[in-house]
Amino acid sequence: MKFKKSQKLYNKGLVNLVGAVNSPVRAFASVGGNPLFIEKAKGSKIIDVDGNSYIDYVLSYGPMILGHRHKKVQKAVTKALKNGYSFGASTENEIKLAKIVCDAFPGMDKVRFVNSGTEAVLSGIRLARAYTGKDKIIKFSGCYHGHQDSLLVAAGSGLATLSLPGSKGVPEGAVKNTLIANYNDLESVKAHFEKHDDIAGVIIEPVGGNMGVVIPQNNFLKDLKELANKNGALLIADEVMTGFRSTFGGAQEVLGVEADITCLGKVIGGGFPVGAYGARNEIMENVAPLGGMYQAGTLSGNPIAMVGGIATLSTLKKQNPYKQFDAVGVEIEEAILSSAQKYGVDVTVNRFGSMMNPFFTNKKVTNFEEAQTSDTKKFAVFFWEMIKNGIFLPPSQFEAWFLSSALTEKNISKTKKALDNALKAVSEM
Ligand SMILES: *Cc1c(COP(=O)(O)O)cnc(C)c1O
């Protein structure tokens, strides 16, 4: 397998781009080598500039749930382009996408569209503060909620991969209202509520996806909602990754919890830049122009992105691939475990529907600390062997793999063979 053109573009990219990437998770910092440059993608496959074809389990870090260039989406977007790209005024499609979203999430009467997951969460946090009149926010170690200052502490994958404790450039004042708790540890949340009476909200990834996949144990989420509300705080579900992925109504539907504020991104735009936050009427009425919480955006509700979102979500609803995701997920999970056992490699697999990943550890992984017991050197060897076998994975031990509904039986058997080869390579390190 040759990477000559990727190598050349990488060197060229270093001149005017930072590390030749526009998001640090795309750098191959923890697996070594240089990032691949992509030429195009179709269905379950992605093709780099050297013509190497891979089965794609990155899926743009989640959005491409139907696979790449689904014909319904492509057609709708191409048609929309003919009418204009941005108007700075409302369009009917914003109403249509809003209805799809509010119908899927019972806790959302109204929604506001923004351009990214980061924007959705920072607005959701502001809304929790506006509604409660309180300042403090509890977040969980290892959860990532976008790159806004106040939540860029103990923030999972991107930072863990680069071994950064938080981020330079974030002033102390920006994080002084951020309290850190441990995932799956209700007592660590209780302790904050006992000490502080000005907590506006608790923000959580209802299924962790940015420290690798970490699943809430027992009734963690339900208990968390009860605890927050009892103390006059809101539960903010950051479903940027899980929304429309865990099932159509997100992780909340699967886990039987209704958050007070929900933040969305990724799948909601199907590959176009869309984020959203929403809540019950009584909460959303605080947002301008109805209320005093300001939040705005020149390109928010962008007409092309709205059409991409509508086409993606309506196709997804019709396909209803969630049972199939579970079946495929089980198959891949079992393949990892049986090859790992065959070659004597310690692996723990966490999976929630179409989100999964193996951790190279013999520990159970239920929080960030346990995730960090993983052997990242083993992951690096595993990653490159998978690449050589035609499988594209996120270049980090602490990122989730995603399934698309475009995966075929043939893709899955090729993946299983690759997994066997890669785990063998790990055992021979
Ligand atoms: C990806 C992600 C974000 C940030 O979304 P961007 O679109 O990258 O700004 C926020 N929260 C979670 C849970 C995410 O997975």
XYZ file of C-alpha atoms and ligand atoms in Angstrom:
444
model
C 0.000 0.000 0.000
C 1.434 3.375 -1.045
C 0.821 6.711 0.646
C 3.019 8.796 -1.671
C 0.464 11.432 -2.632
C -0.869 11.757 0.929
C 2.710 12.225 2.107
C 3.291 14.918 -0.510
C 0.077 16.787 0.353
C 0.866 16.522 4.051
C 4.216 18.258 3.515
C 2.559 20.896 1.355
C -0.228 21.346 3.913
C 2.222 22.037 6.722
C 3.095 25.408 5.158
C -0.227 27.216 5.522
C -2.277 24.893 7.724
C -1.592 24.036 11.349
C -0.198 20.500 11.296
C -1.842 20.163 7.857
C -5.203 19.517 9.554
C -8.211 21.624 10.500
C -9.056 19.553 13.579
C -6.387 17.946 15.764
C -8.200 14.583 15.943
C -7.356 14.168 12.234
C -3.630 14.259 12.938
C -2.021 10.857 13.446
C -0.245 12.056 16.590
C -0.793 8.923 18.691
C -0.505 6.270 15.971
C 2.526 7.680 14.165
C 2.881 8.308 10.446
C 1.102 11.043 8.524
C -2.607 11.689 8.062
C -4.275 10.361 4.930
C -5.666 12.836 2.426
C -9.053 11.842 1.065
C -10.111 12.070 -2.553
C -13.719 10.915 -2.316
C -16.162 8.520 -0.691
C -19.217 6.526 -1.673
C -21.479 4.276 0.393
C -19.484 2.326 2.965
C -16.109 3.222 1.413
C -13.641 6.069 1.508
C -10.781 6.493 -0.985
C -7.529 8.365 -0.388
C -5.545 10.423 -2.914
C -3.290 7.423 -3.628
C -6.342 5.423 -4.716
C -6.395 3.178 -1.615
C -9.945 2.173 -0.741
C -11.076 1.572 2.849
C -14.266 0.464 4.553
C -15.089 3.555 6.600
C -15.734 3.319 10.346
C -14.857 6.985 10.962
C -17.800 8.360 8.967
C -16.619 11.925 9.502
C -16.684 11.156 13.273
C -20.323 10.160 13.150
C -22.454 12.219 10.755
C -22.402 9.873 7.739
C -24.838 7.348 9.211
C -26.288 6.449 5.781
C -22.821 6.047 4.318
C -21.363 8.568 1.891
C -23.293 10.349 -0.851
C -26.608 8.607 -0.272
C -28.553 9.243 -3.446
C -31.572 10.840 -1.706
C -29.343 13.334 0.084
C -27.225 14.075 -2.968
C -30.332 14.707 -5.063
C -32.030 16.967 -2.518
C -28.927 19.065 -1.919
C -28.094 19.423 -5.611
C -31.632 20.658 -6.216
C -31.488 23.115 -3.308
C -28.248 24.653 -4.594
C -30.155 26.004 -7.571
C -32.255 28.249 -5.316
C -29.382 29.956 -3.480
C -26.991 29.230 -0.644
C -27.895 31.603 2.169
C -30.520 34.300 2.631
C -30.330 35.705 6.147
C -34.077 35.114 6.383
C -36.298 32.162 7.247
C -37.102 29.264 4.925
C -39.781 26.572 5.092
C -37.177 23.824 5.399
C -36.104 25.145 8.818
C -39.653 24.462 10.025
C -39.605 20.990 8.474
C -36.312 19.986 10.100
C -37.457 21.473 13.416
C -40.590 19.296 13.328
C -38.579 16.137 12.595
C -36.277 16.908 15.529
C -39.019 17.880 18.013
C -41.078 14.802 17.074
C -38.057 12.570 17.755
C -37.238 14.102 21.166
C -40.305 14.425 23.447
C -38.395 16.815 25.735
C -38.027 19.344 22.917
C -40.970 21.614 22.094
C -38.773 24.117 20.330
C -35.340 23.987 18.769
C -32.753 26.530 17.603
C -30.394 25.563 14.783
C -26.716 26.503 14.884
C -23.667 25.467 12.843
C -21.797 22.927 14.974
C -21.966 20.750 18.044
C -19.704 23.161 19.891
C -22.138 25.993 19.252
C -25.105 23.847 20.272
C -23.538 23.005 23.634
C -22.252 26.453 24.477
C -25.743 27.800 23.792
C -27.361 24.999 25.796
C -25.154 25.881 28.763
C -26.010 29.564 28.445
C -29.687 28.624 28.363
C -29.409 26.544 31.541
C -27.839 29.549 33.261
C -30.420 31.961 31.847
C -33.323 29.773 32.968
C -32.067 28.932 36.474
C -30.278 32.197 37.202
C -27.347 30.132 38.519
C -23.764 29.930 37.292
C -22.106 26.585 37.967
C -22.061 23.589 35.631
C -21.094 20.014 36.483
C -19.342 18.057 33.738
C -17.847 14.572 33.724
C -14.210 13.714 33.354
C -13.576 12.312 29.859
C -16.706 13.856 28.298
C -16.121 16.241 25.416
C -18.614 18.993 24.732
C -16.903 20.974 21.990
C -14.078 23.435 22.370
C -15.690 26.341 24.254
C -13.541 27.640 27.107
C -15.730 26.747 30.063
C -15.928 23.021 29.255
C -12.406 22.468 28.012
C -11.287 20.698 31.168
C -10.918 16.918 31.549
C -12.322 16.736 28.032
C -11.522 13.312 26.606
C -10.184 12.017 23.336
C -8.546 14.878 21.436
C -6.789 16.022 24.579
C -6.056 12.525 25.891
C -4.523 11.565 22.554
C -2.240 14.575 22.639
C -1.668 14.177 26.393
C -2.811 17.741 27.106
C -4.189 18.354 30.619
C -6.745 20.906 29.398
C -5.914 23.670 27.011
C -3.580 26.624 27.005
C -5.349 29.905 26.404
C -8.280 29.087 28.678
C -8.251 31.651 31.519
C -8.909 30.455 35.052
C -11.981 32.658 35.173
C -13.543 30.737 32.305
C -13.472 27.431 34.175
C -14.087 28.655 37.710
C -17.765 27.732 37.386
C -17.033 24.261 36.005
C -17.159 21.344 38.455
C -15.806 17.921 37.476
C -17.480 14.636 38.432
C -16.715 11.017 37.534
C -18.791 9.148 34.971
C -20.987 6.438 36.525
C -20.310 7.845 39.994
C -23.428 9.507 41.393
C -21.706 10.192 44.724
C -19.191 12.457 42.983
C -22.132 14.528 41.692
C -23.899 14.546 45.066
C -20.745 15.907 46.686
C -20.880 18.970 44.406
C -24.550 19.590 45.145
C -23.859 19.365 48.866
C -21.137 21.979 48.601
C -22.671 24.405 46.076
C -26.159 25.904 45.866
C -25.619 27.764 42.588
C -25.471 24.864 40.118
C -27.397 25.615 36.906
C -26.991 22.264 35.219
C -25.297 18.920 34.814
C -24.038 18.236 31.301
C -23.336 14.719 30.143
C -22.813 12.587 27.076
C -25.658 10.131 27.816
C -23.380 7.506 26.319
C -19.743 8.510 26.489
C -18.133 8.578 23.065
C -15.125 10.831 23.439
C -13.042 8.696 25.818
C -13.812 5.680 23.709
C -17.322 4.307 24.248
C -18.394 4.333 27.905
C -21.866 3.149 28.815
C -23.926 4.437 31.752
C -24.287 1.633 34.290
C -27.489 0.657 36.052
C -29.769 3.699 36.317
C -27.012 6.294 36.280
C -28.757 8.688 33.905
C -32.180 8.422 35.536
C -30.629 8.967 38.965
C -28.666 11.909 37.629
C -31.780 13.586 36.245
C -33.588 13.124 39.555
C -30.640 14.439 41.565
C -30.193 17.496 39.329
C -33.880 18.440 39.338
C -34.189 17.903 43.094
C -31.456 20.509 43.479
C -33.017 23.005 41.073
C -30.544 22.219 38.279
C -31.195 21.077 34.714
C -29.980 17.904 33.041
C -28.312 18.840 29.757
C -27.923 15.871 27.413
C -25.131 16.388 24.930
C -26.470 14.093 22.208
C -24.239 15.580 19.513
C -22.838 12.085 18.907
C -25.729 9.866 20.029
C -28.695 11.832 18.654
C -30.339 9.889 15.788
C -27.533 7.337 16.181
C -28.318 5.317 19.336
C -31.816 5.221 17.935
C -33.905 7.881 16.193
C -34.747 9.539 19.518
C -31.152 9.321 20.690
C -29.676 7.747 23.808
C -32.458 9.337 25.863
C -35.020 7.129 24.144
C -32.938 3.982 24.634
C -32.235 4.774 28.285
C -35.719 6.060 29.088
C -34.621 9.490 30.304
C -35.889 12.891 29.228
C -33.295 15.636 29.545
C -34.248 19.249 30.263
C -32.049 20.594 27.473
C -30.813 18.526 24.524
C -27.879 19.406 22.263
C -27.523 17.877 18.807
C -25.043 17.901 15.935
C -23.279 15.372 13.702
C -26.038 13.086 12.248
C -28.601 15.919 12.284
C -26.824 17.536 9.308
C -25.837 14.301 7.551
C -22.403 15.743 6.736
C -23.427 19.402 6.466
C -22.703 21.840 9.295
C -25.768 21.731 11.562
C -26.079 21.789 15.317
C -29.181 22.340 17.434
C -30.306 22.834 20.997
C -33.820 22.512 22.291
C -36.019 22.092 25.340
C -39.572 22.480 26.641
C -41.373 25.721 25.747
C -40.982 27.193 29.231
C -37.176 26.914 28.890
C -36.835 27.846 25.202
C -38.902 30.995 25.756
C -35.789 32.468 27.381
C -33.997 32.563 24.021
C -34.029 35.780 21.938
C -36.214 37.021 20.302
C -38.729 35.557 22.817
C -36.506 36.102 25.858
C -33.396 37.752 27.185
C -30.790 35.115 26.337
C -28.931 36.227 23.238
C -27.696 33.727 20.673
C -27.413 34.330 16.930
C -25.767 33.138 13.708
C -25.265 34.516 10.178
C -25.379 31.042 8.614
C -27.649 29.356 11.179
C -30.386 27.263 9.566
C -28.436 27.430 6.318
C -30.775 26.359 3.490
C -28.397 23.783 2.001
C -27.555 22.286 5.400
C -31.270 22.126 6.312
C -32.032 20.164 3.146
C -29.091 17.824 3.868
C -30.488 17.276 7.356
C -34.072 16.694 6.222
C -33.007 14.212 3.524
C -30.721 12.365 5.938
C -33.191 12.133 8.813
C -36.210 11.223 6.687
C -34.220 8.487 4.921
C -32.933 7.276 8.276
C -36.439 7.141 9.703
C -37.643 5.085 6.755
C -34.624 2.737 6.813
C -34.844 2.265 10.574
C -31.422 0.541 10.581
C -31.064 0.315 14.358
C -31.796 -3.423 14.680
C -29.391 -4.062 11.833
C -26.769 -1.881 13.572
C -27.092 -4.029 16.676
C -26.690 -7.252 14.702
C -23.639 -5.955 12.820
C -22.228 -4.516 16.041
C -22.521 -7.858 17.813
C -20.845 -9.603 14.893
C -17.855 -7.242 14.919
C -17.637 -7.274 18.702
C -17.567 -11.078 18.757
C -14.949 -11.149 16.012
C -12.685 -8.857 18.047
C -13.119 -10.898 21.222
C -12.559 -14.282 19.581
C -9.414 -13.169 17.700
C -8.126 -11.437 20.826
C -8.584 -14.641 22.781
C -6.961 -16.709 20.015
C -3.808 -14.548 20.115
C -3.837 -13.836 23.865
C -4.389 -10.057 23.562
C -6.129 -8.245 26.449
C -9.127 -6.408 25.043
C -12.328 -4.930 26.458
C -15.018 -4.041 23.924
C -17.627 -1.410 24.756
C -20.549 -1.038 22.386
C -23.823 0.877 22.372
C -25.739 0.196 19.156
C -23.672 1.544 16.260
C -20.944 3.076 18.438
C -18.170 0.817 19.633
C -14.468 0.334 20.180
C -12.009 -2.067 21.732
C -9.793 -0.899 24.587
C -6.421 -2.614 24.881
C -6.775 -3.332 28.579
C -7.875 -6.221 30.794
C -10.006 -3.832 32.907
C -13.677 -3.084 32.598
C -14.057 0.459 31.223
C -16.812 2.501 32.888
C -15.080 5.886 33.251
C -12.173 7.955 31.949
C -9.645 6.650 34.449
C -10.331 3.056 33.422
C -10.211 3.993 29.723
C -6.750 5.375 30.308
C -5.434 1.985 31.420
C -5.416 1.102 27.695
C -2.144 0.377 25.932
C -1.987 3.048 23.205
C 1.152 1.489 21.669
C -0.838 -1.637 20.957
C -3.590 0.479 19.473
C -1.081 2.138 17.105
C 0.078 -1.230 15.749
C -3.519 -2.379 15.468
C -4.550 0.819 13.664
C -1.895 0.570 10.937
C -2.539 -3.114 10.370
C -6.231 -2.271 9.874
C -5.279 0.449 7.379
C -3.125 -2.037 5.462
C -6.119 -4.373 5.422
C -8.358 -1.689 3.956
C -10.187 -0.536 7.099
C -10.355 3.144 8.080
C -10.616 3.697 11.858
C -10.238 6.841 13.964
C -6.493 7.278 14.657
C -6.894 7.181 18.431
C -7.568 4.634 21.175
C -10.053 7.100 22.669
C -12.421 7.570 19.736
C -15.582 5.607 18.954
C -15.968 3.621 15.721
C -19.239 4.164 13.888
C -21.387 1.906 11.727
C -23.228 3.118 8.641
C -26.312 1.560 7.095
C -24.332 1.235 3.842
C -22.211 -1.642 5.224
C -22.604 -4.880 3.234
C -22.131 -8.522 4.258
C -18.952 -8.514 2.179
C -17.661 -5.430 4.020
C -18.267 -7.143 7.339
C -16.433 -10.352 6.449
C -13.513 -8.278 5.152
C -13.530 -6.361 8.432
C -13.470 -9.589 10.453
C -10.483 -10.870 8.505
C -8.690 -7.550 9.015
C -9.414 -7.652 12.749
C -7.894 -11.117 12.973
C -4.741 -9.990 11.142
C -4.444 -6.832 13.235
C -4.854 -8.609 16.576
C -2.284 -11.174 15.465
C 0.104 -8.296 14.692
C -0.525 -6.867 18.168
C 0.302 -10.232 19.758
C 3.599 -10.315 17.844
C 4.772 -6.858 19.024
C -18.402 16.113 18.331
C -18.973 16.481 19.619
C -19.134 17.825 20.000
C -18.620 18.976 19.182
O -19.251 19.063 17.936
P -18.512 19.870 16.763
O -19.483 19.819 15.636
O -17.227 19.157 16.506
O -18.296 21.265 17.258
C -19.772 18.086 21.187
N -20.215 17.089 21.971
C -20.080 15.797 21.645
C -20.624 14.733 22.535
C -19.437 15.449 20.462
O -19.273 14.151 20.163
